[in-house]
Amino acid sequence: GDADVDWEGLRSAMSLQGFDEAVTARINGFPSVADYYEDSSSAPFVSTVAVPLLCLNASNDPLLDASAVPVHAIEANPNILLVLTARGG
């Protein structure tokens, strides 16, 4: 609940990760934002995709940095087409 929010961290958050660290991870009971991201990631399931899937992301996406995209796992699955553009818009 509200008591779990790091209000000072929220006021100083300058990124989605800062927000997740101050709010999202804490109110959902995660010990850290890294634990929240690991538990919430779809990366472990990429290899099990059995139907055609289009993944579209801009490399400059402020919410999902291109480094977070499991490119090698996606490329290893013939059911997934990954399209990474240089810019969103």
mmCIF file of N, CA and C in Angstrom:
data_model
loop_
_atom_site.group_PDB
_atom_site.id
_atom_site.type_symbol
_atom_site.label_atom_id
_atom_site.label_comp_id
_atom_site.label_asym_id
_atom_site.label_seq_id
_atom_site.Cartn_x
_atom_site.Cartn_y
_atom_site.Cartn_z
ATOM 1 N N GLY A 1 0.802 -1.182 0.000
ATOM 2 C CA GLY A 1 0.000 0.000 0.000
ATOM 3 C C GLY A 1 0.855 1.259 0.000
ATOM 4 N N ASP A 2 0.232 2.368 0.310
ATOM 5 C CA ASP A 2 0.917 3.661 0.333
ATOM 6 C C ASP A 2 2.089 3.684 1.302
ATOM 7 N N ALA A 3 1.984 2.921 2.400
ATOM 8 C CA ALA A 3 3.059 2.919 3.392
ATOM 9 C C ALA A 3 4.344 2.320 2.829
ATOM 10 N N ASP A 4 4.228 1.499 1.800
ATOM 11 C CA ASP A 4 5.399 0.856 1.211
ATOM 12 C C ASP A 4 6.119 1.736 0.194
ATOM 13 N N VAL A 5 5.469 2.784 -0.272
ATOM 14 C CA VAL A 5 6.049 3.656 -1.298
ATOM 15 C C VAL A 5 7.210 4.460 -0.712
ATOM 16 N N ASP A 6 8.303 4.515 -1.462
ATOM 17 C CA ASP A 6 9.436 5.380 -1.100
ATOM 18 C C ASP A 6 9.134 6.756 -1.692
ATOM 19 N N TRP A 7 8.461 7.608 -0.895
ATOM 20 C CA TRP A 7 7.986 8.891 -1.401
ATOM 21 C C TRP A 7 9.131 9.788 -1.856
ATOM 22 N N GLU A 8 10.226 9.799 -1.128
ATOM 23 C CA GLU A 8 11.380 10.614 -1.536
ATOM 24 C C GLU A 8 11.960 10.085 -2.847
ATOM 25 N N GLY A 9 12.055 8.769 -2.962
ATOM 26 C CA GLY A 9 12.529 8.170 -4.210
ATOM 27 C C GLY A 9 11.603 8.475 -5.369
ATOM 28 N N LEU A 10 10.313 8.498 -5.097
ATOM 29 C CA LEU A 10 9.330 8.826 -6.133
ATOM 30 C C LEU A 10 9.496 10.270 -6.590
ATOM 31 N N ARG A 11 9.667 11.186 -5.645
ATOM 32 C CA ARG A 11 9.839 12.601 -6.002
ATOM 33 C C ARG A 11 11.092 12.830 -6.833
ATOM 34 N N SER A 12 12.120 12.040 -6.614
ATOM 35 C CA SER A 12 13.381 12.252 -7.332
ATOM 36 C C SER A 12 13.543 11.329 -8.543
ATOM 37 N N ALA A 13 12.561 10.465 -8.799
ATOM 38 C CA ALA A 13 12.662 9.526 -9.923
ATOM 39 C C ALA A 13 12.714 10.270 -11.247
ATOM 40 N N MET A 14 13.706 9.939 -12.060
ATOM 41 C CA MET A 14 13.871 10.584 -13.368
ATOM 42 C C MET A 14 13.721 9.576 -14.511
ATOM 43 N N SER A 15 13.308 8.359 -14.186
ATOM 44 C CA SER A 15 13.179 7.315 -15.196
ATOM 45 C C SER A 15 12.113 6.323 -14.746
ATOM 46 N N LEU A 16 11.711 5.464 -15.665
ATOM 47 C CA LEU A 16 10.760 4.412 -15.317
ATOM 48 C C LEU A 16 11.376 3.489 -14.276
ATOM 49 N N GLN A 17 12.671 3.205 -14.400
ATOM 50 C CA GLN A 17 13.323 2.351 -13.414
ATOM 51 C C GLN A 17 13.288 2.998 -12.034
ATOM 52 N N GLY A 18 13.493 4.301 -11.961
ATOM 53 C CA GLY A 18 13.405 5.007 -10.689
ATOM 54 C C GLY A 18 12.022 4.907 -10.085
ATOM 55 N N PHE A 19 10.993 5.028 -10.930
ATOM 56 C CA PHE A 19 9.610 4.873 -10.462
ATOM 57 C C PHE A 19 9.371 3.458 -9.968
ATOM 58 N N ASP A 20 9.821 2.478 -10.770
ATOM 59 C CA ASP A 20 9.632 1.082 -10.375
ATOM 60 C C ASP A 20 10.342 0.767 -9.067
ATOM 61 N N GLU A 21 11.505 1.365 -8.870
ATOM 62 C CA GLU A 21 12.258 1.147 -7.635
ATOM 63 C C GLU A 21 11.530 1.746 -6.426
ATOM 64 N N ALA A 22 10.985 2.940 -6.598
ATOM 65 C CA ALA A 22 10.330 3.636 -5.494
ATOM 66 C C ALA A 22 8.915 3.134 -5.220
ATOM 67 N N VAL A 23 8.241 2.657 -6.260
ATOM 68 C CA VAL A 23 6.825 2.321 -6.112
ATOM 69 C C VAL A 23 6.519 0.864 -6.475
ATOM 70 N N THR A 24 6.641 0.534 -7.752
ATOM 71 C CA THR A 24 6.127 -0.738 -8.257
ATOM 72 C C THR A 24 6.689 -1.957 -7.537
ATOM 73 N N ALA A 25 8.012 -2.050 -7.435
ATOM 74 C CA ALA A 25 8.620 -3.213 -6.769
ATOM 75 C C ALA A 25 8.197 -3.276 -5.306
ATOM 76 N N ARG A 26 8.200 -2.137 -4.655
ATOM 77 C CA ARG A 26 7.907 -2.098 -3.217
ATOM 78 C C ARG A 26 6.467 -2.498 -2.903
ATOM 79 N N ILE A 27 5.495 -1.940 -3.646
ATOM 80 C CA ILE A 27 4.095 -2.247 -3.312
ATOM 81 C C ILE A 27 3.707 -3.662 -3.719
ATOM 82 N N ASN A 28 4.525 -4.296 -4.550
ATOM 83 C CA ASN A 28 4.258 -5.673 -4.942
ATOM 84 C C ASN A 28 5.115 -6.677 -4.185
ATOM 85 N N GLY A 29 5.837 -6.197 -3.173
ATOM 86 C CA GLY A 29 6.557 -7.094 -2.278
ATOM 87 C C GLY A 29 7.895 -7.604 -2.762
ATOM 88 N N PHE A 30 8.473 -6.964 -3.777
ATOM 89 C CA PHE A 30 9.781 -7.390 -4.268
ATOM 90 C C PHE A 30 10.879 -6.712 -3.453
ATOM 91 N N PRO A 31 11.964 -7.450 -3.142
ATOM 92 C CA PRO A 31 13.048 -6.850 -2.360
ATOM 93 C C PRO A 31 13.837 -5.791 -3.126
ATOM 94 N N SER A 32 13.770 -5.832 -4.454
ATOM 95 C CA SER A 32 14.494 -4.853 -5.263
ATOM 96 C C SER A 32 13.842 -4.722 -6.627
ATOM 97 N N VAL A 33 14.193 -3.655 -7.326
ATOM 98 C CA VAL A 33 13.670 -3.474 -8.679
ATOM 99 C C VAL A 33 14.232 -4.553 -9.607
ATOM 100 N N ALA A 34 15.460 -4.996 -9.364
ATOM 101 C CA ALA A 34 16.052 -6.065 -10.179
ATOM 102 C C ALA A 34 15.246 -7.353 -10.032
ATOM 103 N N ASP A 35 14.826 -7.660 -8.811
ATOM 104 C CA ASP A 35 13.999 -8.854 -8.596
ATOM 105 C C ASP A 35 12.650 -8.715 -9.295
ATOM 106 N N TYR A 36 12.069 -7.523 -9.235
ATOM 107 C CA TYR A 36 10.800 -7.271 -9.921
ATOM 108 C C TYR A 36 10.953 -7.478 -11.426
ATOM 109 N N TYR A 37 12.003 -6.896 -12.014
ATOM 110 C CA TYR A 37 12.216 -7.039 -13.453
ATOM 111 C C TYR A 37 12.462 -8.497 -13.843
ATOM 112 N N GLU A 38 13.241 -9.201 -13.054
ATOM 113 C CA GLU A 38 13.529 -10.606 -13.373
ATOM 114 C C GLU A 38 12.258 -11.446 -13.316
ATOM 115 N N ASP A 39 11.447 -11.251 -12.288
ATOM 116 C CA ASP A 39 10.234 -12.039 -12.119
ATOM 117 C C ASP A 39 9.167 -11.674 -13.155
ATOM 118 N N SER A 40 9.182 -10.436 -13.636
ATOM 119 C CA SER A 40 8.160 -9.961 -14.569
ATOM 120 C C SER A 40 8.549 -10.121 -16.031
ATOM 121 N N SER A 41 9.762 -10.523 -16.290
ATOM 122 C CA SER A 41 10.263 -10.608 -17.662
ATOM 123 C C SER A 41 9.590 -11.735 -18.451
ATOM 124 N N SER A 42 9.358 -11.456 -19.716
ATOM 125 C CA SER A 42 8.828 -12.494 -20.607
ATOM 126 C C SER A 42 9.956 -13.308 -21.259
ATOM 127 N N ALA A 43 11.196 -12.895 -21.056
ATOM 128 C CA ALA A 43 12.338 -13.555 -21.705
ATOM 129 C C ALA A 43 12.372 -15.075 -21.503
ATOM 130 N N PRO A 44 12.078 -15.595 -20.308
ATOM 131 C CA PRO A 44 12.135 -17.052 -20.143
ATOM 132 C C PRO A 44 11.106 -17.813 -20.982
ATOM 133 N N PHE A 45 10.096 -17.119 -21.506
ATOM 134 C CA PHE A 45 9.034 -17.766 -22.247
ATOM 135 C C PHE A 45 9.181 -17.648 -23.763
ATOM 136 N N VAL A 46 10.174 -16.894 -24.206
ATOM 137 C CA VAL A 46 10.355 -16.657 -25.648
ATOM 138 C C VAL A 46 10.521 -17.976 -26.403
ATOM 139 N N SER A 47 11.255 -18.901 -25.852
ATOM 140 C CA SER A 47 11.501 -20.170 -26.545
ATOM 141 C C SER A 47 10.255 -21.029 -26.666
ATOM 142 N N THR A 48 9.212 -20.745 -25.895
ATOM 143 C CA THR A 48 7.999 -21.571 -25.922
ATOM 144 C C THR A 48 6.907 -21.017 -26.833
ATOM 145 N N VAL A 49 7.146 -19.877 -27.469
ATOM 146 C CA VAL A 49 6.143 -19.295 -28.362
ATOM 147 C C VAL A 49 5.951 -20.240 -29.551
ATOM 148 N N ALA A 50 4.704 -20.684 -29.729
ATOM 149 C CA ALA A 50 4.424 -21.692 -30.762
ATOM 150 C C ALA A 50 3.508 -21.179 -31.868
ATOM 151 N N VAL A 51 3.145 -19.922 -31.831
ATOM 152 C CA VAL A 51 2.311 -19.313 -32.870
ATOM 153 C C VAL A 51 3.045 -18.077 -33.394
ATOM 154 N N PRO A 52 2.723 -17.643 -34.607
ATOM 155 C CA PRO A 52 3.402 -16.464 -35.139
ATOM 156 C C PRO A 52 3.235 -15.241 -34.234
ATOM 157 N N LEU A 53 4.351 -14.558 -34.009
ATOM 158 C CA LEU A 53 4.366 -13.394 -33.130
ATOM 159 C C LEU A 53 5.261 -12.327 -33.732
ATOM 160 N N LEU A 54 4.740 -11.113 -33.826
ATOM 161 C CA LEU A 54 5.520 -9.966 -34.287
ATOM 162 C C LEU A 54 5.890 -9.127 -33.088
ATOM 163 N N CYS A 55 7.181 -8.905 -32.873
ATOM 164 C CA CYS A 55 7.675 -8.037 -31.810
ATOM 165 C C CYS A 55 8.217 -6.780 -32.462
ATOM 166 N N LEU A 56 7.683 -5.645 -32.082
ATOM 167 C CA LEU A 56 8.075 -4.365 -32.653
ATOM 168 C C LEU A 56 8.515 -3.445 -31.532
ATOM 169 N N ASN A 57 9.714 -2.884 -31.670
ATOM 170 C CA ASN A 57 10.236 -1.979 -30.644
ATOM 171 C C ASN A 57 11.172 -0.976 -31.300
ATOM 172 N N ALA A 58 11.145 0.234 -30.778
ATOM 173 C CA ALA A 58 12.092 1.255 -31.231
ATOM 174 C C ALA A 58 13.320 1.213 -30.333
ATOM 175 N N SER A 59 14.483 1.308 -30.923
ATOM 176 C CA SER A 59 15.728 1.264 -30.150
ATOM 177 C C SER A 59 15.826 2.408 -29.150
ATOM 178 N N ASN A 60 15.146 3.518 -29.431
ATOM 179 C CA ASN A 60 15.201 4.653 -28.509
ATOM 180 C C ASN A 60 13.962 4.738 -27.611
ATOM 181 N N ASP A 61 13.246 3.644 -27.461
ATOM 182 C CA ASP A 61 12.054 3.608 -26.619
ATOM 183 C C ASP A 61 12.434 3.950 -25.180
ATOM 184 N N PRO A 62 11.841 4.979 -24.592
ATOM 185 C CA PRO A 62 12.206 5.362 -23.224
ATOM 186 C C PRO A 62 11.702 4.382 -22.167
ATOM 187 N N LEU A 63 10.740 3.526 -22.510
ATOM 188 C CA LEU A 63 10.209 2.570 -21.542
ATOM 189 C C LEU A 63 10.869 1.202 -21.622
ATOM 190 N N LEU A 64 11.291 0.808 -22.803
ATOM 191 C CA LEU A 64 11.949 -0.486 -22.962
ATOM 192 C C LEU A 64 13.205 -0.294 -23.794
ATOM 193 N N ASP A 65 14.306 -0.161 -23.115
ATOM 194 C CA ASP A 65 15.585 0.017 -23.783
ATOM 195 C C ASP A 65 15.877 -1.209 -24.650
ATOM 196 N N ALA A 66 16.472 -0.999 -25.806
ATOM 197 C CA ALA A 66 16.768 -2.094 -26.728
ATOM 198 C C ALA A 66 17.622 -3.173 -26.079
ATOM 199 N N SER A 67 18.434 -2.821 -25.094
ATOM 200 C CA SER A 67 19.276 -3.822 -24.427
ATOM 201 C C SER A 67 18.448 -4.814 -23.602
ATOM 202 N N ALA A 68 17.183 -4.482 -23.332
ATOM 203 C CA ALA A 68 16.317 -5.377 -22.572
ATOM 204 C C ALA A 68 15.624 -6.408 -23.453
ATOM 205 N N VAL A 69 15.726 -6.252 -24.763
ATOM 206 C CA VAL A 69 15.084 -7.178 -25.694
ATOM 207 C C VAL A 69 15.975 -8.414 -25.845
ATOM 208 N N PRO A 70 15.428 -9.608 -25.569
ATOM 209 C CA PRO A 70 16.234 -10.836 -25.683
ATOM 210 C C PRO A 70 16.405 -11.257 -27.148
ATOM 211 N N VAL A 71 17.219 -10.510 -27.861
ATOM 212 C CA VAL A 71 17.360 -10.659 -29.310
ATOM 213 C C VAL A 71 17.753 -12.084 -29.705
ATOM 214 N N HIS A 72 18.760 -12.658 -29.067
ATOM 215 C CA HIS A 72 19.225 -13.995 -29.466
ATOM 216 C C HIS A 72 18.151 -15.057 -29.252
ATOM 217 N N ALA A 73 17.425 -14.969 -28.160
ATOM 218 C CA ALA A 73 16.350 -15.930 -27.898
ATOM 219 C C ALA A 73 15.228 -15.774 -28.919
ATOM 220 N N ILE A 74 14.917 -14.534 -29.269
ATOM 221 C CA ILE A 74 13.870 -14.288 -30.264
ATOM 222 C C ILE A 74 14.301 -14.809 -31.627
ATOM 223 N N GLU A 75 15.527 -14.514 -32.012
ATOM 224 C CA GLU A 75 16.014 -14.969 -33.321
ATOM 225 C C GLU A 75 16.099 -16.486 -33.414
ATOM 226 N N ALA A 76 16.225 -17.172 -32.284
ATOM 227 C CA ALA A 76 16.304 -18.631 -32.275
ATOM 228 C C ALA A 76 14.940 -19.290 -32.439
ATOM 229 N N ASN A 77 13.876 -18.518 -32.316
ATOM 230 C CA ASN A 77 12.532 -19.072 -32.438
ATOM 231 C C ASN A 77 11.954 -18.670 -33.788
ATOM 232 N N PRO A 78 11.712 -19.644 -34.681
ATOM 233 C CA PRO A 78 11.204 -19.324 -36.023
ATOM 234 C C PRO A 78 9.785 -18.761 -36.036
ATOM 235 N N ASN A 79 9.080 -18.827 -34.921
ATOM 236 C CA ASN A 79 7.718 -18.302 -34.854
ATOM 237 C C ASN A 79 7.677 -16.810 -34.553
ATOM 238 N N ILE A 80 8.843 -16.222 -34.260
ATOM 239 C CA ILE A 80 8.870 -14.817 -33.854
ATOM 240 C C ILE A 80 9.636 -13.979 -34.872
ATOM 241 N N LEU A 81 9.041 -12.875 -35.260
ATOM 242 C CA LEU A 81 9.703 -11.900 -36.104
ATOM 243 C C LEU A 81 9.948 -10.651 -35.257
ATOM 244 N N LEU A 82 11.202 -10.250 -35.120
ATOM 245 C CA LEU A 82 11.566 -9.071 -34.355
ATOM 246 C C LEU A 82 11.891 -7.927 -35.309
ATOM 247 N N VAL A 83 11.237 -6.807 -35.081
ATOM 248 C CA VAL A 83 11.512 -5.601 -35.852
ATOM 249 C C VAL A 83 11.950 -4.524 -34.869
ATOM 250 N N LEU A 84 13.218 -4.139 -34.947
ATOM 251 C CA LEU A 84 13.763 -3.063 -34.109
ATOM 252 C C LEU A 84 14.028 -1.866 -35.008
ATOM 253 N N THR A 85 13.316 -0.794 -34.777
ATOM 254 C CA THR A 85 13.536 0.409 -35.556
ATOM 255 C C THR A 85 14.508 1.323 -34.790
ATOM 256 N N ALA A 86 15.165 2.211 -35.493
ATOM 257 C CA ALA A 86 16.107 3.130 -34.838
ATOM 258 C C ALA A 86 15.377 4.098 -33.913
ATOM 259 N N ARG A 87 14.218 4.552 -34.361
ATOM 260 C CA ARG A 87 13.466 5.561 -33.600
ATOM 261 C C ARG A 87 11.994 5.216 -33.587
ATOM 262 N N GLY A 88 11.350 5.604 -32.515
ATOM 263 C CA GLY A 88 9.906 5.487 -32.450
ATOM 264 C C GLY A 88 9.263 6.780 -32.891
ATOM 265 N N GLY A 89 7.987 6.840 -32.803
ATOM 266 C CA GLY A 89 7.361 8.092 -33.184
ATOM 267 C C GLY A 89 5.948 8.020 -33.411
#
